[in-house]
C-alpha positions in Angstrom: -163.9 42.7 38.5 -162.3 44.0 41.7 -165.2 46.4 42.2 -167.7 43.6 41.8 -165.9 41.4 44.4 -165.7 44.4 46.7 -169.5 45.0 46.4 -170.2 41.4 47.0 -167.9 41.3 50.0 -169.5 44.4 51.6 -172.9 42.9 51.0 -171.9 39.8 52.9 -170.6 41.8 55.8 -173.7 43.9 56.1 -176.2 41.0 55.8 -177.6 40.1 59.1 -179.2 36.9 60.5 -181.8 37.9 63.1 -182.5 35.2 65.6 -186.2 35.0 66.3 -187.9 32.9 69.0 -191.6 32.3 68.3 -194.2 31.4 70.9 -197.3 31.8 68.7 -198.4 31.3 65.1 -195.2 29.9 63.4 -196.9 30.4 60.0 -197.1 34.2 60.7 -193.4 34.4 61.5 -192.6 32.3 58.4 -194.5 34.8 56.3 -192.6 37.7 58.0 -189.3 35.9 57.2 -190.2 35.6 53.5 -191.0 39.3 53.2 -188.0 40.4 55.3 -185.6 38.4 53.2 -187.1 39.7 50.0 -186.9 43.3 51.1 -183.5 43.3 52.9 -181.4 40.4 51.9 -181.1 39.5 55.5 -182.5 36.3 57.1 -184.5 35.3 60.1 -183.4 32.2 62.0 -186.7 31.1 63.6 -186.9 28.8 66.6 -190.4 27.7 67.5 -191.5 27.1 71.1 -194.7 25.9 72.8 -196.3 29.0 74.3 -196.2 27.3 77.8 -192.4 26.9 77.6 -191.0 30.0 76.0 -191.2 32.1 79.2 -189.1 29.6 81.2 -186.7 29.2 78.2 -186.1 33.0 78.0 -185.5 33.2 81.8 -183.2 30.2 81.6 -181.2 31.7 78.7 -180.8 34.9 80.7 -179.7 33.2 83.9 -177.3 30.7 82.3 -175.7 33.1 79.7 -177.1 31.2 76.7 -177.4 33.5 73.7 -180.7 35.4 73.8 -182.8 35.8 70.6 -182.6 39.1 68.8 -186.4 39.3 68.5 -189.3 37.4 70.0 -192.9 36.9 68.8 -194.9 36.5 72.0 -198.2 37.4 73.8 -198.2 40.9 75.1 -198.5 40.0 78.8 -194.8 38.8 78.6 -193.7 42.4 78.4 -194.3 42.9 82.2 -191.0 41.0 82.7 -189.1 43.1 80.2 -186.2 43.5 82.7 -185.8 39.7 83.0 -186.1 39.1 79.2 -183.7 41.9 78.5 -186.2 43.6 76.2 -185.3 46.9 74.6 -187.5 50.0 74.6 -188.9 50.4 71.1 -188.4 54.0 69.7 -191.6 55.9 69.2 -190.8 56.4 65.5 -190.9 52.7 65.0 -194.6 52.6 65.7 -197.3 53.8 63.3 -199.1 55.6 66.1 -201.6 57.4 63.9 -203.2 54.2 62.7 -202.8 51.9 65.7 -205.7 50.7 67.9 -205.6 52.4 71.3 -205.9 49.0 73.0 -202.9 47.8 71.1 -200.7 50.7 72.2 -201.8 50.2 75.8 -200.8 46.5 75.6 -197.2 47.3 74.6 -196.7 50.2 77.0 -195.1 49.3 80.3 -193.7 51.8 82.8 -194.2 54.6 80.4 -192.2 53.1 77.6 -193.0 50.9 74.5 -191.5 47.4 74.6 -193.1 45.8 71.6 -194.6 46.3 68.1 -198.2 45.1 68.3 -199.2 42.9 65.3 -202.5 41.3 66.5 -205.2 41.8 69.0 -207.4 39.1 70.5 -206.1 35.9 72.0 -209.7 35.6 73.4 -211.9 32.6 73.7 -215.1 32.1 71.8 -217.8 29.4 71.4 -217.6 27.6 68.1 -220.9 26.0 67.0 -221.6 23.4 64.4 -225.1 24.5 63.4 -225.7 21.1 61.6 -225.8 19.5 65.0 -227.8 22.0 67.0 -230.1 24.9 66.6 -229.2 26.3 70.0 -226.3 28.7 69.3 -226.1 30.2 72.8 -226.2 27.3 75.2 -226.0 27.9 79.0 -223.9 25.9 81.4 -227.2 24.6 82.9 -228.0 23.2 79.5 -224.6 21.6 79.1 -224.7 20.1 82.6 -228.2 18.7 81.9 -226.9 17.1 78.7 -224.1 15.5 80.6 -226.4 14.2 83.3 -228.4 12.5 80.5 -225.2 10.9 79.2 -224.6 13.2 76.3 -221.4 15.2 76.0 -222.1 18.4 74.0 -218.9 20.4 74.5 -215.2 20.0 73.7 -212.6 22.1 75.5 -209.0 21.8 76.3 -208.7 20.7 80.0 -207.2 21.8 82.2 -205.8 25.1 81.0 -205.4 28.2 83.3 -206.1 30.7 80.5 -209.4 29.0 79.9 -210.0 28.7 83.6 -209.7 32.5 84.1 -212.8 33.0 81.9 -214.9 31.2 84.5 -214.0 33.4 87.5 -216.2 36.4 86.4 -219.3 34.1 86.5 -219.0 34.1 90.3 -218.4 37.8 90.9 -220.7 40.8 90.6 -217.8 43.2 89.9 -215.1 43.5 87.2 -211.9 44.0 89.1 -209.4 46.3 87.4 -206.8 45.2 86.9 -207.8 41.5 86.5 -204.9 40.5 88.7 -206.9 41.9 91.7 -208.7 38.5 92.1 -211.6 38.1 94.4 -210.9 35.1 96.7 -214.6 34.1 96.9 -215.1 34.2 93.1 -211.8 32.3 92.6 -212.8 29.6 95.1 -216.3 29.2 93.4 -214.6 28.9 90.0 -212.2 26.2 91.3 -215.3 24.2 92.4 -217.2 24.7 89.2 -214.3 24.2 86.8 -213.0 21.2 88.8 -216.3 19.4 88.6 -216.7 19.7 84.8 -214.9 16.4 84.0 -216.5 14.6 87.0 -220.0 15.5 85.7 -219.0 14.5 82.1 -219.4 18.0 80.6 -215.8 17.8 79.3 -213.1 15.1 79.2 -210.2 15.4 81.7 -206.6 15.7 80.5 -207.7 16.7 77.0 -205.2 18.5 74.7 -206.1 21.4 72.4 -205.8 19.1 69.4 -207.9 16.4 70.9 -210.7 18.9 71.8 -210.7 20.3 68.2 -210.8 16.8 66.8 -213.9 16.0 68.8 -215.6 19.1 67.3 -214.3 18.6 63.8 -215.4 14.9 63.8 -218.9 15.9 64.7 -218.8 14.3 68.1 -220.0 17.5 69.8 -221.9 20.6 68.6 -219.8 23.0 70.7 -216.2 23.9 71.1 -214.6 26.5 73.4 -211.3 27.6 71.9 -209.4 30.7 71.0 -209.6 33.0 68.0 -206.4 31.2 67.0 -208.4 28.0 66.2 -210.4 29.6 63.4 -207.9 29.1 60.7 -207.9 25.3 61.2 -211.6 25.1 61.8 -212.4 26.9 58.5 -210.6 24.1 56.7 -213.1 21.6 57.9 -216.4 23.5 57.9 -218.2 25.8 55.5 -221.4 27.7 56.3 -222.3 25.5 59.3 -219.5 26.9 61.4 -220.6 29.8 63.7 -218.9 31.9 66.3 -221.0 32.7 69.4 -220.6 34.0 72.9 -219.3 31.9 75.8 -222.0 30.1 77.9 -223.6 31.8 80.9 -224.3 30.3 84.3 -227.1 31.7 86.5 -227.3 34.5 84.0 -223.7 35.5 84.8 -221.4 35.8 81.8 -218.0 34.3 81.3 -215.4 36.8 80.3 -212.3 35.6 78.4 -209.0 37.3 78.8 -207.6 39.1 75.8 -204.2 40.5 74.9 -202.0 41.0 71.9 -199.4 39.4 69.8 -196.2 41.5 69.7 -192.8 41.6 68.3 -190.2 42.5 70.8 -186.4 43.1 70.6 -183.4 42.2 72.7 -181.6 45.1 74.3 -178.1 43.9 73.4 -179.0 43.3 69.8 -180.3 46.9 69.6 -176.9 48.1 70.5 -175.5 46.5 67.3 -176.0 49.2 64.6 -176.5 46.7 61.8 -178.9 44.6 63.7 -180.8 47.6 64.9 -181.2 48.8 61.3 -182.4 45.3 60.3 -184.8 45.1 63.2 -186.3 48.6 62.4 -186.9 47.4 58.9 -188.6 44.3 60.4 -190.8 46.5 62.5 -191.8 48.6 59.5 -192.6 45.6 57.4 -195.1 44.1 59.8 -197.0 47.4 60.1 -197.5 47.9 56.3 -201.2 47.7 55.3 -200.5 45.1 52.6 -198.7 42.9 55.1 -201.5 43.3 57.7 -204.2 42.4 55.1 -202.3 39.5 53.5 -200.9 37.9 56.6 -202.5 39.1 59.9 -206.1 39.3 58.6 -205.7 36.1 56.5 -204.4 34.3 59.6 -207.8 35.2 61.1 -206.2 37.6 63.6 -207.6 41.0 64.6 -204.9 43.5 63.5 -203.5 46.4 65.5 -204.5 48.8 62.7 -207.7 50.6 63.4 -208.8 51.5 59.9 -208.1 48.1 58.5 -210.1 46.5 61.3 -213.1 48.7 60.5 -212.9 47.8 56.8 -212.9 44.0 57.6 -215.5 44.4 60.3 -217.9 45.6 57.7 -217.2 42.7 55.4 -220.1 40.2 55.6 -218.2 37.4 53.9 -215.8 36.7 56.7 -215.8 35.7 60.4 -213.9 38.9 61.2 -216.8 40.8 62.6 -217.8 37.9 64.8 -214.3 37.7 66.3 -214.2 41.4 66.7 -217.6 41.4 68.4 -216.6 38.8 71.0 -213.4 40.7 71.8 -215.5 43.5 73.3 -216.6 41.6 76.5 -213.1 40.2 77.0 -211.0 41.5 79.9 -207.6 42.9 78.7 -204.6 41.4 80.3 -202.2 44.1 81.7 -198.6 43.8 80.6 -197.5 43.8 84.3 -195.4 41.8 86.7 -198.6 40.7 88.5 -200.0 39.2 85.3 -196.8 37.3 84.6 -196.9 35.9 88.1 -200.6 35.1 88.0 -200.1 32.1 85.7 -197.7 30.3 88.0 -199.9 31.1 91.0 -203.0 29.6 89.3 -201.3 26.5 88.3 -200.0 25.9 91.8 -203.3 26.8 93.4 -205.3 24.6 91.1 -203.0 21.6 91.6 -203.4 22.1 95.4 -207.2 22.2 95.0 -207.3 19.0 92.9 -205.0 17.3 95.5 -207.6 18.0 98.2 -207.0 21.5 99.5 -210.3 23.3 100.2 -211.2 25.7 97.5 -211.2 28.7 99.8 -207.6 27.9 101.0 -206.4 27.3 97.4 -207.9 30.6 96.3 -206.2 32.4 99.3 -202.9 30.7 98.3 -203.2 32.1 94.8 -203.9 35.7 95.9 -201.1 35.6 98.5 -198.7 34.1 95.9 -199.3 36.8 93.4 -198.8 39.6 96.0 -195.7 38.0 97.5 -193.8 37.2 94.4 -194.7 40.4 92.6 -193.3 42.4 95.5 -190.2 40.3 95.3 -189.7 41.0 91.6 -190.2 44.7 92.2 -187.6 44.7 94.9 -185.2 42.8 92.7 -185.7 45.3 89.9 -184.6 48.1 92.2 -181.3 46.3 92.8 -180.6 45.7 89.1 -177.7 47.8 87.7 
């Protein structure tokens, strides 16, 4: 009896509750939780955030001394601010390097160290087509603009959204800048004008949420929807064989190029110093890289996994949309996990608001480029002064 009580007591002591903040795909994290609890006896306390708010919440928690999460499920471009989020370096032996996609490893590597476990690739935009409503599966912007002039709205798209907006910039540039944060002022100004005119011409509705745009498409109001790979799961519930994934529209024979990134699991540096939590988090990292987890959860959530061989297996499967998503990932521009990329989003929001308020497009574009340079340099200088 005494031994039984002692064993139970020691089990309670060693059990860990890992605090997880989730910025993307709550359903994926819930599945991780179920498997983590079953395998370890530990629990995940999951707090869900809108993707647009989690960055500011993490920075606020750091500045105010609020308890930081032990782990976070975030887009890979967040890793550029690993100092400010107090993210830990992930040991190399926590990563299944032999099977990982090279692009996935690149996304989690910052300043020569790994700061996250990659779970999914993609985060790219595609064109969804309802083939019951149209035979044209690759419309141009000229065609969409012409439809709008004739009083017919053919396209649904969340508006405004800076992630979506960035896919328009390459249509006005003859060169792919590397990294993508080296933005051409002329291309950015032209994109401001084109993108800003879309609701005025009736091509899209202004102030339209992601859900509202999807509802337009699902309800058969429009034949086309620009949305991310993350929308496929919901869309498959409403369509059967009439749903098709196609490439983004062209303009003057110039292609849009979506951004792409990864979905990563990252860990708090302070939590890593706790031996019991570190052990639990290592187990968590191993669980999400198991082939059965990847196939059951990542693939079935319509995500492109970070596992090279599993991706190839599903790419060759005709009965899924996997190959279509994978194909449209190729022309997408990879977001670097850098300080500049993290700053770019705030710069774009401010620049676009200025343009809509009346600032000339060229001036708004120059503002964005200068903002990225100025504030990135400030962060780098601040980093040098960190203890």
